[in-house]
Amino acid sequence: MTNEMIKKYIGKNCHISTGSFGISIVGEIIEVNEKWIEVRTKKGNQLVNSEFIQNIKIRSS
């Protein structure tokens, strides 16, 4: 997945899944920088490596 595709979802609430790696993050994408995505979640900000993302679902507000 390219970062250019992900950048258009900055400010959107998303569900990000890494598939077989078993990581699932729900929150607002706040920044995309090189291969890292910063997501604001209920637990605080989290970083996820975009190379391992299998699926991103945009959540309705």
PDB file of N, CA and C in Angstrom:
ATOM      1  N   MET A   1       0.857  -1.176   0.000  1.00  0.00           N
ATOM      2  CA  MET A   1       0.000   0.000   0.000  1.00  0.00           C
ATOM      3  C   MET A   1       0.900   1.235   0.000  1.00  0.00           C
ATOM      4  N   THR A   2       0.612   2.172  -0.891  1.00  0.00           N
ATOM      5  CA  THR A   2       1.441   3.366  -0.967  1.00  0.00           C
ATOM      6  C   THR A   2       0.949   4.431   0.002  1.00  0.00           C
ATOM      7  N   ASN A   3       1.886   5.230   0.484  1.00  0.00           N
ATOM      8  CA  ASN A   3       1.536   6.289   1.421  1.00  0.00           C
ATOM      9  C   ASN A   3       0.679   7.368   0.767  1.00  0.00           C
ATOM     10  N   GLU A   4       0.809   7.553  -0.528  1.00  0.00           N
ATOM     11  CA  GLU A   4      -0.012   8.557  -1.215  1.00  0.00           C
ATOM     12  C   GLU A   4      -1.487   8.196  -1.108  1.00  0.00           C
ATOM     13  N   MET A   5      -1.801   6.917  -1.170  1.00  0.00           N
ATOM     14  CA  MET A   5      -3.189   6.475  -1.013  1.00  0.00           C
ATOM     15  C   MET A   5      -3.660   6.725   0.413  1.00  0.00           C
ATOM     16  N   ILE A   6      -2.800   6.459   1.378  1.00  0.00           N
ATOM     17  CA  ILE A   6      -3.162   6.586   2.783  1.00  0.00           C
ATOM     18  C   ILE A   6      -3.319   8.051   3.189  1.00  0.00           C
ATOM     19  N   LYS A   7      -2.525   8.942   2.611  1.00  0.00           N
ATOM     20  CA  LYS A   7      -2.556  10.364   2.986  1.00  0.00           C
ATOM     21  C   LYS A   7      -3.924  10.993   2.792  1.00  0.00           C
ATOM     22  N   LYS A   8      -4.705  10.506   1.849  1.00  0.00           N
ATOM     23  CA  LYS A   8      -6.028  11.107   1.629  1.00  0.00           C
ATOM     24  C   LYS A   8      -6.993  10.793   2.765  1.00  0.00           C
ATOM     25  N   TYR A   9      -6.608   9.878   3.668  1.00  0.00           N
ATOM     26  CA  TYR A   9      -7.456   9.523   4.806  1.00  0.00           C
ATOM     27  C   TYR A   9      -7.014  10.182   6.112  1.00  0.00           C
ATOM     28  N   ILE A  10      -6.059  11.103   6.047  1.00  0.00           N
ATOM     29  CA  ILE A  10      -5.665  11.847   7.245  1.00  0.00           C
ATOM     30  C   ILE A  10      -6.890  12.589   7.772  1.00  0.00           C
ATOM     31  N   GLY A  11      -7.126  12.465   9.078  1.00  0.00           N
ATOM     32  CA  GLY A  11      -8.285  13.099   9.704  1.00  0.00           C
ATOM     33  C   GLY A  11      -9.514  12.215   9.750  1.00  0.00           C
ATOM     34  N   LYS A  12      -9.441  11.037   9.145  1.00  0.00           N
ATOM     35  CA  LYS A  12     -10.566  10.098   9.121  1.00  0.00           C
ATOM     36  C   LYS A  12     -10.381   9.019  10.182  1.00  0.00           C
ATOM     37  N   ASN A  13     -11.485   8.555  10.746  1.00  0.00           N
ATOM     38  CA  ASN A  13     -11.458   7.429  11.679  1.00  0.00           C
ATOM     39  C   ASN A  13     -11.404   6.144  10.871  1.00  0.00           C
ATOM     40  N   CYS A  14     -10.444   5.291  11.214  1.00  0.00           N
ATOM     41  CA  CYS A  14     -10.196   4.081  10.442  1.00  0.00           C
ATOM     42  C   CYS A  14      -9.989   2.875  11.348  1.00  0.00           C
ATOM     43  N   HIS A  15     -10.150   1.712  10.750  1.00  0.00           N
ATOM     44  CA  HIS A  15      -9.798   0.441  11.383  1.00  0.00           C
ATOM     45  C   HIS A  15      -8.678  -0.132  10.525  1.00  0.00           C
ATOM     46  N   ILE A  16      -7.472  -0.245  11.097  1.00  0.00           N
ATOM     47  CA  ILE A  16      -6.294  -0.699  10.367  1.00  0.00           C
ATOM     48  C   ILE A  16      -5.938  -2.104  10.843  1.00  0.00           C
ATOM     49  N   SER A  17      -5.753  -3.018   9.904  1.00  0.00           N
ATOM     50  CA  SER A  17      -5.444  -4.408  10.237  1.00  0.00           C
ATOM     51  C   SER A  17      -4.172  -4.844   9.526  1.00  0.00           C
ATOM     52  N   THR A  18      -3.337  -5.595  10.251  1.00  0.00           N
ATOM     53  CA  THR A  18      -2.130  -6.154   9.651  1.00  0.00           C
ATOM     54  C   THR A  18      -2.302  -7.623   9.311  1.00  0.00           C
ATOM     55  N   GLY A  19      -3.524  -8.097   9.356  1.00  0.00           N
ATOM     56  CA  GLY A  19      -3.805  -9.471   8.946  1.00  0.00           C
ATOM     57  C   GLY A  19      -3.146 -10.508   9.827  1.00  0.00           C
ATOM     58  N   SER A  20      -2.253 -11.310   9.268  1.00  0.00           N
ATOM     59  CA  SER A  20      -1.656 -12.435   9.988  1.00  0.00           C
ATOM     60  C   SER A  20      -0.750 -12.005  11.139  1.00  0.00           C
ATOM     61  N   PHE A  21      -0.353 -10.726  11.186  1.00  0.00           N
ATOM     62  CA  PHE A  21       0.460 -10.239  12.300  1.00  0.00           C
ATOM     63  C   PHE A  21      -0.392 -10.001  13.545  1.00  0.00           C
ATOM     64  N   GLY A  22      -1.714 -10.005  13.375  1.00  0.00           N
ATOM     65  CA  GLY A  22      -2.627  -9.946  14.503  1.00  0.00           C
ATOM     66  C   GLY A  22      -2.801  -8.586  15.149  1.00  0.00           C
ATOM     67  N   ILE A  23      -2.394  -7.535  14.482  1.00  0.00           N
ATOM     68  CA  ILE A  23      -2.545  -6.202  15.055  1.00  0.00           C
ATOM     69  C   ILE A  23      -3.731  -5.511  14.406  1.00  0.00           C
ATOM     70  N   SER A  24      -4.548  -4.902  15.242  1.00  0.00           N
ATOM     71  CA  SER A  24      -5.714  -4.172  14.772  1.00  0.00           C
ATOM     72  C   SER A  24      -5.764  -2.847  15.532  1.00  0.00           C
ATOM     73  N   ILE A  25      -5.821  -1.740  14.810  1.00  0.00           N
ATOM     74  CA  ILE A  25      -5.836  -0.411  15.420  1.00  0.00           C
ATOM     75  C   ILE A  25      -7.070   0.331  14.930  1.00  0.00           C
ATOM     76  N   VAL A  26      -7.785   0.942  15.868  1.00  0.00           N
ATOM     77  CA  VAL A  26      -8.938   1.761  15.532  1.00  0.00           C
ATOM     78  C   VAL A  26      -8.652   3.174  16.023  1.00  0.00           C
ATOM     79  N   GLY A  27      -8.750   4.145  15.119  1.00  0.00           N
ATOM     80  CA  GLY A  27      -8.520   5.530  15.505  1.00  0.00           C
ATOM     81  C   GLY A  27      -8.426   6.439  14.296  1.00  0.00           C
ATOM     82  N   GLU A  28      -7.996   7.660  14.552  1.00  0.00           N
ATOM     83  CA  GLU A  28      -7.894   8.692  13.516  1.00  0.00           C
ATOM     84  C   GLU A  28      -6.460   8.765  13.009  1.00  0.00           C
ATOM     85  N   ILE A  29      -6.306   8.668  11.698  1.00  0.00           N
ATOM     86  CA  ILE A  29      -4.978   8.833  11.100  1.00  0.00           C
ATOM     87  C   ILE A  29      -4.616  10.313  11.206  1.00  0.00           C
ATOM     88  N   ILE A  30      -3.481  10.596  11.853  1.00  0.00           N
ATOM     89  CA  ILE A  30      -3.108  12.004  12.036  1.00  0.00           C
ATOM     90  C   ILE A  30      -1.869  12.394  11.237  1.00  0.00           C
ATOM     91  N   GLU A  31      -1.049  11.414  10.853  1.00  0.00           N
ATOM     92  CA  GLU A  31       0.126  11.741  10.050  1.00  0.00           C
ATOM     93  C   GLU A  31       0.622  10.511   9.314  1.00  0.00           C
ATOM     94  N   VAL A  32       1.148  10.746   8.105  1.00  0.00           N
ATOM     95  CA  VAL A  32       1.775   9.692   7.314  1.00  0.00           C
ATOM     96  C   VAL A  32       3.146  10.212   6.916  1.00  0.00           C
ATOM     97  N   ASN A  33       4.195   9.489   7.348  1.00  0.00           N
ATOM     98  CA  ASN A  33       5.554   9.945   7.097  1.00  0.00           C
ATOM     99  C   ASN A  33       6.417   8.747   6.722  1.00  0.00           C
ATOM    100  N   GLU A  34       6.973   8.784   5.522  1.00  0.00           N
ATOM    101  CA  GLU A  34       7.746   7.684   4.963  1.00  0.00           C
ATOM    102  C   GLU A  34       6.930   6.401   5.065  1.00  0.00           C
ATOM    103  N   LYS A  35       7.371   5.395   5.798  1.00  0.00           N
ATOM    104  CA  LYS A  35       6.614   4.146   5.870  1.00  0.00           C
ATOM    105  C   LYS A  35       5.819   4.013   7.162  1.00  0.00           C
ATOM    106  N   TRP A  36       5.669   5.100   7.920  1.00  0.00           N
ATOM    107  CA  TRP A  36       4.984   5.053   9.206  1.00  0.00           C
ATOM    108  C   TRP A  36       3.692   5.843   9.182  1.00  0.00           C
ATOM    109  N   ILE A  37       2.696   5.314   9.866  1.00  0.00           N
ATOM    110  CA  ILE A  37       1.400   5.976  10.001  1.00  0.00           C
ATOM    111  C   ILE A  37       1.155   6.208  11.491  1.00  0.00           C
ATOM    112  N   GLU A  38       0.848   7.444  11.859  1.00  0.00           N
ATOM    113  CA  GLU A  38       0.534   7.760  13.250  1.00  0.00           C
ATOM    114  C   GLU A  38      -0.980   7.824  13.400  1.00  0.00           C
ATOM    115  N   VAL A  39      -1.481   7.100  14.388  1.00  0.00           N
ATOM    116  CA  VAL A  39      -2.918   6.980  14.600  1.00  0.00           C
ATOM    117  C   VAL A  39      -3.251   7.395  16.029  1.00  0.00           C
ATOM    118  N   ARG A  40      -4.233   8.281  16.192  1.00  0.00           N
ATOM    119  CA  ARG A  40      -4.712   8.683  17.510  1.00  0.00           C
ATOM    120  C   ARG A  40      -5.799   7.709  17.928  1.00  0.00           C
ATOM    121  N   THR A  41      -5.555   6.970  19.007  1.00  0.00           N
ATOM    122  CA  THR A  41      -6.512   5.987  19.500  1.00  0.00           C
ATOM    123  C   THR A  41      -6.949   6.375  20.908  1.00  0.00           C
ATOM    124  N   LYS A  42      -7.857   5.605  21.461  1.00  0.00           N
ATOM    125  CA  LYS A  42      -8.296   5.838  22.841  1.00  0.00           C
ATOM    126  C   LYS A  42      -7.156   5.619  23.831  1.00  0.00           C
ATOM    127  N   LYS A  43      -6.192   4.794  23.445  1.00  0.00           N
ATOM    128  CA  LYS A  43      -5.045   4.489  24.306  1.00  0.00           C
ATOM    129  C   LYS A  43      -3.905   5.485  24.143  1.00  0.00           C
ATOM    130  N   GLY A  44      -4.042   6.427  23.220  1.00  0.00           N
ATOM    131  CA  GLY A  44      -2.968   7.369  22.905  1.00  0.00           C
ATOM    132  C   GLY A  44      -2.537   7.192  21.460  1.00  0.00           C
ATOM    133  N   ASN A  45      -1.495   7.900  21.073  1.00  0.00           N
ATOM    134  CA  ASN A  45      -1.005   7.801  19.705  1.00  0.00           C
ATOM    135  C   ASN A  45      -0.204   6.521  19.517  1.00  0.00           C
ATOM    136  N   GLN A  46      -0.407   5.891  18.361  1.00  0.00           N
ATOM    137  CA  GLN A  46       0.306   4.669  18.019  1.00  0.00           C
ATOM    138  C   GLN A  46       0.884   4.804  16.622  1.00  0.00           C
ATOM    139  N   LEU A  47       2.006   4.143  16.396  1.00  0.00           N
ATOM    140  CA  LEU A  47       2.632   4.119  15.080  1.00  0.00           C
ATOM    141  C   LEU A  47       2.510   2.716  14.505  1.00  0.00           C
ATOM    142  N   VAL A  48       2.241   2.656  13.214  1.00  0.00           N
ATOM    143  CA  VAL A  48       2.170   1.361  12.527  1.00  0.00           C
ATOM    144  C   VAL A  48       2.963   1.484  11.219  1.00  0.00           C
ATOM    145  N   ASN A  49       3.709   0.452  10.908  1.00  0.00           N
ATOM    146  CA  ASN A  49       4.507   0.413   9.693  1.00  0.00           C
ATOM    147  C   ASN A  49       3.587   0.074   8.520  1.00  0.00           C
ATOM    148  N   SER A  50       3.520   0.945   7.536  1.00  0.00           N
ATOM    149  CA  SER A  50       2.594   0.759   6.411  1.00  0.00           C
ATOM    150  C   SER A  50       2.936  -0.453   5.548  1.00  0.00           C
ATOM    151  N   GLU A  51       4.152  -0.959   5.653  1.00  0.00           N
ATOM    152  CA  GLU A  51       4.532  -2.131   4.864  1.00  0.00           C
ATOM    153  C   GLU A  51       3.799  -3.391   5.317  1.00  0.00           C
ATOM    154  N   PHE A  52       3.262  -3.385   6.539  1.00  0.00           N
ATOM    155  CA  PHE A  52       2.600  -4.563   7.078  1.00  0.00           C
ATOM    156  C   PHE A  52       1.077  -4.464   7.071  1.00  0.00           C
ATOM    157  N   ILE A  53       0.544  -3.358   6.586  1.00  0.00           N
ATOM    158  CA  ILE A  53      -0.904  -3.178   6.578  1.00  0.00           C
ATOM    159  C   ILE A  53      -1.522  -4.021   5.474  1.00  0.00           C
ATOM    160  N   GLN A  54      -2.562  -4.750   5.863  1.00  0.00           N
ATOM    161  CA  GLN A  54      -3.275  -5.568   4.896  1.00  0.00           C
ATOM    162  C   GLN A  54      -4.588  -4.900   4.497  1.00  0.00           C
ATOM    163  N   ASN A  55      -5.207  -4.159   5.446  1.00  0.00           N
ATOM    164  CA  ASN A  55      -6.524  -3.614   5.186  1.00  0.00           C
ATOM    165  C   ASN A  55      -6.755  -2.347   6.007  1.00  0.00           C
ATOM    166  N   ILE A  56      -7.374  -1.346   5.390  1.00  0.00           N
ATOM    167  CA  ILE A  56      -7.827  -0.146   6.094  1.00  0.00           C
ATOM    168  C   ILE A  56      -9.288   0.063   5.763  1.00  0.00           C
ATOM    169  N   LYS A  57     -10.125   0.133   6.805  1.00  0.00           N
ATOM    170  CA  LYS A  57     -11.545   0.412   6.620  1.00  0.00           C
ATOM    171  C   LYS A  57     -11.838   1.787   7.194  1.00  0.00           C
ATOM    172  N   ILE A  58     -12.506   2.621   6.408  1.00  0.00           N
ATOM    173  CA  ILE A  58     -12.911   3.945   6.871  1.00  0.00           C
ATOM    174  C   ILE A  58     -14.190   3.761   7.677  1.00  0.00           C
ATOM    175  N   ARG A  59     -14.176   4.276   8.900  1.00  0.00           N
ATOM    176  CA  ARG A  59     -15.344   4.150   9.778  1.00  0.00           C
ATOM    177  C   ARG A  59     -16.209   5.385   9.665  1.00  0.00           C
ATOM    178  N   SER A  60     -17.503   5.188   9.645  1.00  0.00           N
ATOM    179  CA  SER A  60     -18.412   6.336   9.583  1.00  0.00           C
ATOM    180  C   SER A  60     -18.457   7.015  10.934  1.00  0.00           C
ATOM    181  N   SER A  61     -18.627   8.308  10.924  1.00  0.00           N
ATOM    182  CA  SER A  61     -18.608   9.108  12.164  1.00  0.00           C
ATOM    183  C   SER A  61     -19.796   8.872  13.021  1.00  0.00           C
TER     184      SER A  61
END
